Coordinates of C-alpha atoms in Angstrom, one line a residue:
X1 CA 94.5 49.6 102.3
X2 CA 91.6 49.6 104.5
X3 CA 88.9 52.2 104.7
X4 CA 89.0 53.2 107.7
X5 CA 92.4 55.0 106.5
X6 CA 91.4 56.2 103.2
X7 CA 90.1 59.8 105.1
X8 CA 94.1 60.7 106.1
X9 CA 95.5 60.0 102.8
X10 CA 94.7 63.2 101.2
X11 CA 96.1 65.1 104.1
X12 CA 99.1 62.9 104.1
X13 CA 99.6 64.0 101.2
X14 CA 99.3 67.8 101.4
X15 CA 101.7 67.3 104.3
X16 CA 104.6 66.0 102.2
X17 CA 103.8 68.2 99.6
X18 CA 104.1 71.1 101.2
X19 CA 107.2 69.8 103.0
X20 CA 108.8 69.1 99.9
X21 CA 107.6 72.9 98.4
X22 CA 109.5 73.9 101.6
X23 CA 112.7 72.0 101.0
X24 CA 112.8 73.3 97.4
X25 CA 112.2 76.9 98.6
X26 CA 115.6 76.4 101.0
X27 CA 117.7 75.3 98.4
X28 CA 116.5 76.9 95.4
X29 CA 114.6 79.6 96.4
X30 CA 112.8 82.3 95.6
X31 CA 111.0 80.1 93.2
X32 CA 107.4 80.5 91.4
X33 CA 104.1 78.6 91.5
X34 CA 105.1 77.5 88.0
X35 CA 108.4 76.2 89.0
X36 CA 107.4 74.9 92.1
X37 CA 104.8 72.8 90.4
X38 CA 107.8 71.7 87.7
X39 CA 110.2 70.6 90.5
X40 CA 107.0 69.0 92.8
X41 CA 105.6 67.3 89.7
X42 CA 102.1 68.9 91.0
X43 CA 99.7 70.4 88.3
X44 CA 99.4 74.1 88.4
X45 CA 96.4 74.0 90.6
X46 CA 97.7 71.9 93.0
X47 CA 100.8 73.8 93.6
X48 CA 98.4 77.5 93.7
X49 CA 96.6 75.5 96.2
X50 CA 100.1 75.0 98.1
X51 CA 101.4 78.2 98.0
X52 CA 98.1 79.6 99.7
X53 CA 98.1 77.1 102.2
X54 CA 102.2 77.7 102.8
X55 CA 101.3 82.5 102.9
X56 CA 98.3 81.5 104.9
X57 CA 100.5 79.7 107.4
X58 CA 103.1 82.4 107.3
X59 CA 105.7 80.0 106.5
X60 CA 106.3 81.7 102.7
X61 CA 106.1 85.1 101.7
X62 CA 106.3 87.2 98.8
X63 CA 109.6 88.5 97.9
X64 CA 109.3 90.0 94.3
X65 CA 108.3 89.2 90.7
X66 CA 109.8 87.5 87.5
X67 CA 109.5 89.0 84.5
X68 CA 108.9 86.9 81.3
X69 CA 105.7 85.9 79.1
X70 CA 102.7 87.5 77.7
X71 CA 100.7 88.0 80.9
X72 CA 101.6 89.4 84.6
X73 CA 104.8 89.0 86.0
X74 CA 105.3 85.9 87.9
X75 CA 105.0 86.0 91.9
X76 CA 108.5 84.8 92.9
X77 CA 108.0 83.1 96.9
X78 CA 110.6 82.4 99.4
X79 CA 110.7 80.7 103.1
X80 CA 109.8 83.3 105.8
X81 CA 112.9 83.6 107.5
X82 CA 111.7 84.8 111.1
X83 CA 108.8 82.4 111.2
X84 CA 111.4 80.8 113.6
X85 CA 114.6 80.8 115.2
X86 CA 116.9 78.5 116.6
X87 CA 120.3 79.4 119.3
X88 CA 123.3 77.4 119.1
X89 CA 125.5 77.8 122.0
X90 CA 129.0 76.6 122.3
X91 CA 130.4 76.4 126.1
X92 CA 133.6 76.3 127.1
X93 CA 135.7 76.7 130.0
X94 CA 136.4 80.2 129.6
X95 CA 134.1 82.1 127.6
X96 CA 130.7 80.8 126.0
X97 CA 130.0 82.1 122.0
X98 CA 126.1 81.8 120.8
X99 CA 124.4 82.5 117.7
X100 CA 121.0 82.7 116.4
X101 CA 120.2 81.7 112.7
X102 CA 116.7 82.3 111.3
X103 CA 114.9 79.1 109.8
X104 CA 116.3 79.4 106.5
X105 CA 119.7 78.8 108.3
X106 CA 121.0 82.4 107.9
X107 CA 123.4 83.4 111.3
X108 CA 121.7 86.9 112.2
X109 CA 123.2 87.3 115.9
X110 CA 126.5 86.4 117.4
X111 CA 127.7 87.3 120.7
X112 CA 130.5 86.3 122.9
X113 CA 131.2 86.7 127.1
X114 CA 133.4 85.4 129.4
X115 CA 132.0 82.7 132.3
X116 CA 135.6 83.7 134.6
X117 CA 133.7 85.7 136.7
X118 CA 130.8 83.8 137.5
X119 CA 130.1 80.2 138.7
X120 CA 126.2 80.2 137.8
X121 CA 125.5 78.6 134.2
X122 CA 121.9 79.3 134.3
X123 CA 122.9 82.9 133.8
X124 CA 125.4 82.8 131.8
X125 CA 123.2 80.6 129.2
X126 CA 120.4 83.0 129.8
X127 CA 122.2 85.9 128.8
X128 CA 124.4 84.6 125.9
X129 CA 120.8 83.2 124.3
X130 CA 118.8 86.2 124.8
X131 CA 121.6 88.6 123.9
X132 CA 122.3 86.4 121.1
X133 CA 118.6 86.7 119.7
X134 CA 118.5 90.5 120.8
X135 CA 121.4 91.7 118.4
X136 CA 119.5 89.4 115.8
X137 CA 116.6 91.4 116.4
X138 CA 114.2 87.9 117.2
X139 CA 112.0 87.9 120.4
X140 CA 112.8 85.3 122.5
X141 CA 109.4 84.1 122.1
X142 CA 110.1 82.8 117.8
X143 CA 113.4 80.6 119.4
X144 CA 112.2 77.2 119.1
X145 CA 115.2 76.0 120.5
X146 CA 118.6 76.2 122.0
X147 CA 121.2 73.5 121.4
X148 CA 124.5 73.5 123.9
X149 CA 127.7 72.1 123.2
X150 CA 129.7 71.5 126.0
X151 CA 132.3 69.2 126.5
X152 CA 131.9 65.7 128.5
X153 CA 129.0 63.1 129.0
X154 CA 125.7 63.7 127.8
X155 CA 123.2 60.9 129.1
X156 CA 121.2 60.0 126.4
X157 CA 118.2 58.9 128.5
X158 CA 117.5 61.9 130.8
X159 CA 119.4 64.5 128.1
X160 CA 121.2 66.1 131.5
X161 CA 124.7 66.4 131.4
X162 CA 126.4 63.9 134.0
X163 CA 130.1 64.7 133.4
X164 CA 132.2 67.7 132.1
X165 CA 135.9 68.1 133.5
X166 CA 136.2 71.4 132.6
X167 CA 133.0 72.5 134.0
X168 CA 132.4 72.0 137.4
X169 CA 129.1 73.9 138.2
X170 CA 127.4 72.2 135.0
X171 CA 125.0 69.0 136.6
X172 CA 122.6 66.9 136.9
X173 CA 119.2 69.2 137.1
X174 CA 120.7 72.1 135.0
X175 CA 118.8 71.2 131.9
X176 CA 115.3 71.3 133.7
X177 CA 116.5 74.6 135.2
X178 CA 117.5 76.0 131.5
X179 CA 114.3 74.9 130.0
X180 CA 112.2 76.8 132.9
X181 CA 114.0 79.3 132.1
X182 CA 113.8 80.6 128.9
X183 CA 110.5 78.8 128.0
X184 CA 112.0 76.6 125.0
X185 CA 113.4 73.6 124.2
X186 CA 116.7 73.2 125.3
X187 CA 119.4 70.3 124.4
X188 CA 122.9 69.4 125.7
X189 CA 124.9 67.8 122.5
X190 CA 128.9 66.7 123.1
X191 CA 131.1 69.4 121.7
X192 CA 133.1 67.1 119.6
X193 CA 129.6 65.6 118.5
X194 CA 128.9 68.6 117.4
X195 CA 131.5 69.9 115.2
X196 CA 131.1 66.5 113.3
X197 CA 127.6 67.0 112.4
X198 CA 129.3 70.5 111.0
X199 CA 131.9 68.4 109.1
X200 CA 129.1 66.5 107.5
X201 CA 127.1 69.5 106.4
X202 CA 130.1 71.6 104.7
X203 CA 133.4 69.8 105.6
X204 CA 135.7 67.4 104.7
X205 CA 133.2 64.5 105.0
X206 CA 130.5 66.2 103.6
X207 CA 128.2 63.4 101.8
X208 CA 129.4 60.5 103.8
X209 CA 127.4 58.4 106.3
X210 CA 130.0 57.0 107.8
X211 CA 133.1 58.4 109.4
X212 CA 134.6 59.7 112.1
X213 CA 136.1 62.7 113.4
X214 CA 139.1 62.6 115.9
X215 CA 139.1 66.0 117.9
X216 CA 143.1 66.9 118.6
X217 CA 143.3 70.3 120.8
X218 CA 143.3 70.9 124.9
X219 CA 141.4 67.4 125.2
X220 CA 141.6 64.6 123.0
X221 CA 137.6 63.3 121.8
X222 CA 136.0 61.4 119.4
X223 CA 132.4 61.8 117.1
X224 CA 131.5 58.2 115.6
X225 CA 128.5 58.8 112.5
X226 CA 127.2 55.4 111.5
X227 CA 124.4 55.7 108.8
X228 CA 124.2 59.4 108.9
X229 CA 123.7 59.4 112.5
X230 CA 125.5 60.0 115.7
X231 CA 126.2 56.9 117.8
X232 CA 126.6 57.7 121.5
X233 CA 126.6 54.8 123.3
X234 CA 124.4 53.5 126.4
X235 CA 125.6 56.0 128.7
X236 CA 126.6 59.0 126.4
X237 CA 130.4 58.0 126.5
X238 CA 131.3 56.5 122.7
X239 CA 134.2 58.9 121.8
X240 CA 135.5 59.5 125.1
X241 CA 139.2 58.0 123.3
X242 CA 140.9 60.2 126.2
X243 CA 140.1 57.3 128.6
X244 CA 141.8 55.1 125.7
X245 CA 144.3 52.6 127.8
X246 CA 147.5 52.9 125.5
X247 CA 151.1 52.2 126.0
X248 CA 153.8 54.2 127.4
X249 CA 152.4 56.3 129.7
X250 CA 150.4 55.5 133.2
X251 CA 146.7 54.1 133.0
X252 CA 145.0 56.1 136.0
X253 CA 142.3 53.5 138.0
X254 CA 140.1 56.3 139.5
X255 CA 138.8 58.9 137.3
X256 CA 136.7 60.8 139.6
X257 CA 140.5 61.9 140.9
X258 CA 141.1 63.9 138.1
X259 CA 144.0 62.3 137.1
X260 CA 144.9 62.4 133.5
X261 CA 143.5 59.8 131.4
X262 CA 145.9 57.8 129.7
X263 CA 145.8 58.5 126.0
X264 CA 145.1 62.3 127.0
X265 CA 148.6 62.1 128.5
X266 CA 150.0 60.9 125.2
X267 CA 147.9 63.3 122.5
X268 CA 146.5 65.9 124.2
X269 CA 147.7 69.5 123.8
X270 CA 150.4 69.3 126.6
X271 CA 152.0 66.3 125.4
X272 CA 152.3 68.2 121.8
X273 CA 153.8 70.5 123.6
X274 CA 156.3 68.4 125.3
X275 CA 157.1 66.9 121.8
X276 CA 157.5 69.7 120.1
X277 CA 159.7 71.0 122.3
X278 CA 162.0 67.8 122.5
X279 CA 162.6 68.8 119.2
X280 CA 163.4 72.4 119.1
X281 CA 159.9 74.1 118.5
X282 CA 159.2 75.6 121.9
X283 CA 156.0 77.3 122.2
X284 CA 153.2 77.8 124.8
X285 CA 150.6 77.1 122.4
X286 CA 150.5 73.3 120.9
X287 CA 148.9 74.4 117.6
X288 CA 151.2 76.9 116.8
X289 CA 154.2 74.5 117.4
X290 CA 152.4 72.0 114.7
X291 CA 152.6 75.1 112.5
X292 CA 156.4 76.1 113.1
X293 CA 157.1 72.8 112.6
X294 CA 155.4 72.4 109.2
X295 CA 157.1 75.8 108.1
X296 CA 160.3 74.0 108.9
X297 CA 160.2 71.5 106.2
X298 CA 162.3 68.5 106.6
X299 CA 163.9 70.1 110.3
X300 CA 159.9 69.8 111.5
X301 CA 159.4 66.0 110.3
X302 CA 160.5 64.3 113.3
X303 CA 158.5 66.2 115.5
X304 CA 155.5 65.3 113.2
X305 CA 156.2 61.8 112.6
X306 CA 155.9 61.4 116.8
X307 CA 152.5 63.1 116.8
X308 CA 151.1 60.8 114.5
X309 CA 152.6 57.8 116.0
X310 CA 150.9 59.0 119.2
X311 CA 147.7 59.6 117.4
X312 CA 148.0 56.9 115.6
X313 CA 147.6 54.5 118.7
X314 CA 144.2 56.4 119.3
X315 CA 143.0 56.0 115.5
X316 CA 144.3 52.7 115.0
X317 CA 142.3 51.3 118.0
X318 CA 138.9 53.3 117.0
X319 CA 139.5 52.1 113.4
X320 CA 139.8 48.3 113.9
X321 CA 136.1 48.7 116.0
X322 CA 134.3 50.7 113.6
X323 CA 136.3 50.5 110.0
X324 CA 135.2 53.5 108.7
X325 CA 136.0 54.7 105.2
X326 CA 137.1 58.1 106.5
X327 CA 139.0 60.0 109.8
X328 CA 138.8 63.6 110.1
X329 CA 141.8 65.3 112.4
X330 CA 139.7 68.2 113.9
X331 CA 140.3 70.6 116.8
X332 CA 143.4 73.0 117.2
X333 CA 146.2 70.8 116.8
X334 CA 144.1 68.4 113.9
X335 CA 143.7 72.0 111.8
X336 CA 147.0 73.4 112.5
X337 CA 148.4 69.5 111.5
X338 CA 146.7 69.9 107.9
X339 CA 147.5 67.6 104.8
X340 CA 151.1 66.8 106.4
X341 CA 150.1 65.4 109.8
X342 CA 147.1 63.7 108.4
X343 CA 148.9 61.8 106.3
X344 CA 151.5 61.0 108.3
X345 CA 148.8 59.6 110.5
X346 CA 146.7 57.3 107.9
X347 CA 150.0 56.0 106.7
X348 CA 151.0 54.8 110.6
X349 CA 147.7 53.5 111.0
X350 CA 147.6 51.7 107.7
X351 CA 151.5 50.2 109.0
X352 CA 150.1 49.0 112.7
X353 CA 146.1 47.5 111.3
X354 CA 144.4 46.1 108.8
X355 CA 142.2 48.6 108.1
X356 CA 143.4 51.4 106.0
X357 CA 140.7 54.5 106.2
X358 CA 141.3 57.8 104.6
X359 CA 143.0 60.5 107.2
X360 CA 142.5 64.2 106.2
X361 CA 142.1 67.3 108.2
X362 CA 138.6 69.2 108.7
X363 CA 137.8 71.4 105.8
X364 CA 136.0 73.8 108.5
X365 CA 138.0 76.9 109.6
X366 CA 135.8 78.8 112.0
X367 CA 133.6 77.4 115.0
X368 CA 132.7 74.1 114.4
X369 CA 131.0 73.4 117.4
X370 CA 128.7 76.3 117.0
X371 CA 127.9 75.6 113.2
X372 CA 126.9 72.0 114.9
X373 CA 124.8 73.6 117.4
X374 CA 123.0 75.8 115.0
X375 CA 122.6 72.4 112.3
X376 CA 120.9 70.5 114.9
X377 CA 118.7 73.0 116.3
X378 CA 117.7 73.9 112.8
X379 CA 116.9 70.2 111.9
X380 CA 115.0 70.0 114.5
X381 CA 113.0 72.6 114.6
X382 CA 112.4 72.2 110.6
X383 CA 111.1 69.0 111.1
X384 CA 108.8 70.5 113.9
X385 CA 107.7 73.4 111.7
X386 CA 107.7 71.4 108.4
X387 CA 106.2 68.6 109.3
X388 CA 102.9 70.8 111.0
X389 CA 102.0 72.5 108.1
X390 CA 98.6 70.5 107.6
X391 CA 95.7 71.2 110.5

């Protein structure tokens, strides 16, 4: 090494250090000097040394003491949890949901409101984000930043969203106007993104770099994680399987006409519909006619079998591509589907390709899309806060 960058080493060091006290204090937390020195491998000192550093920042605090030994008590430390805050927003066509989690990842602030009655999304994102961090009891001010999920085309260049079907007034120029707005970062992430960075963090393909996650409800989508990471193509439009060509139904040559795509007509939540009631299960809603048809036992298994033939078309054609070692069935339909449509579905695919990939349904119950949101603000703005811990 040369010596011209000997000086930075020592601050290198303290910063990965301190980020690593940080990560411990996160998962394992509250935690001593003592035991933060054990799990660092720093000497005694060195991890007093940290601590101060950490308080002084007012990135750790003091949250009690354990008792044990011949002399004082033991300070016990833990992450400050309001030296920031993140917003996760998930938008839909009807009503938008937002939350705000403290660093530590704790959801402190949830609120809910309808977008019927008005056509400006500048507002309505204003007021679900501040009224989310109100009822959390944050100032605005400690949000480092806000992460939307919202369905359609995210360009990956400009970050602006450039397509959503089932949102009309959102456009080119809206994220500029959100991030005047409330003074903070601000990010536009694909819904069905989204919910599989959830799946990763606490679902069904938790630990697993590669996979991907098949979104079954109103729309038909795809997430594709390669190497731990989202892949979202030149124009922001990998996973857009709707658009998938397939057989048996019309291939539509101009999409800006709003005509169904072609595997939307086959899979989406109308055509479960239609199938279900082919075969006795009439219901307005597509997920509870999965569900009747499960409770049926053998009477539901034709109706199932089509749905994953359908579906299977979809998977198949992703699966030959990519080959990944796991698809998850997520959305409305994919969760109401459970163990019996999956595997109905990986044992079609396995029949039609060469590629035989595990097919199970998400392990995540509530909100996907917003636990997405919150992840990837919270990454984010760890690494940002983290990673600045050294002047």
């Amino acid at each position: 090494m040369s010596a011209t960058r000997l000086p930075g080493t020592p601050r290198l060091l303290r910063a990965l250090n301190d980020r690593a006290a940080l990560e411990l204090l996160l998962e394992r937390g509250p935690l001593t000097r003592a035991r933060l020195g054990e799990l660092t491998g720093l000497s005694k000192v060195t991890a007093s040394q940290l601590v101060e550093r950490l308080e002084e920042r007012g990135l750790v605090t003091r949250v009690g003491e354990q008792a044990g030994g011949r002399g004082p008590n033991a300070q016990l430390y833990a992450v400050r949890p309001g030296s920031a805050h993140v917003v996760g927003v998930d938008v839909g066509a009807e009503r938008v949901v937002a939350a705000c989690a403290d660093i530590t990842g704790a959801v402190i602030g949830r609120v809910e409101q309808s977008t019927r009655d008005t056509d400006d999304p500048v507002g309505v994102v204003h007021n679900a984000v501040v009224r989310a961090a109100s009822s959390a009891g944050a100032e605005l001010s400690s949000v480092r930043r806000v992460v939307l999920g919202t369905p359609g085309l995210v360009d990956p260049g400009t970050g602006d969203i450039t397509f959503a079907f089932n949102l009309p007034r959102w456009h080119r120029g809206l994220l500029a106007a959100l991030r005047e707005d409330l003074h903070t970062p601000v990010v536009f992430e694909n819904d069905v993104n989204l919910a599989a960075v959830a799946e990763a963090q606490s679902g069904a393909a938790q630990g697993l770099a590669d996979f991907v996650l098949v979104w079954v409800g109103a729309g038909v989508g795809l997430a594709i994680m390669i190497g731990g990471r989202l892949h979202h193509g030149s124009s922001g439009a990998a996973g857009e399987i709707g658009y998938l060509p397939v057989p048996g139904v019309p291939i539509p040559r101009d999409v800006s006409r709003r005509a169904k795509p072609a595997f939307q007509q086959l899979a989406g939540a109308d055509a479960v519909r239609a199938v279900a009631r082919e075969h006795g299960f009439d219901s307005g809603d597509a997920a509870d006619a999965v569900r009747a048809a499960i409770a049926a036992g053998t009477t539901g298994g034709p109706m199932l079998d089509e749905l994953a033939r359908r579906l299977a078309l979809g998977v198949a054609s992703t699966c030959v591509v990519l080959d990944p070692p796991l698809v998850v069935l997520a959305g409305e339909v994919g969760q109401a589907g459970g163990a019996a449509l999956a595997e109905r579905v990986q044992h079609e695919v396995a029949a039609i390709t060469l590629v035989r990939p595990r097919v199970v349904s998400t392990g995540l119950t509530e909100e996907p899309i917003l636990r997405g949101a919150l992840r990837t603000a919270l990454d984010a703005v760890r690494d940002e806060v983290f990673g600045s811990t050294v002047g």
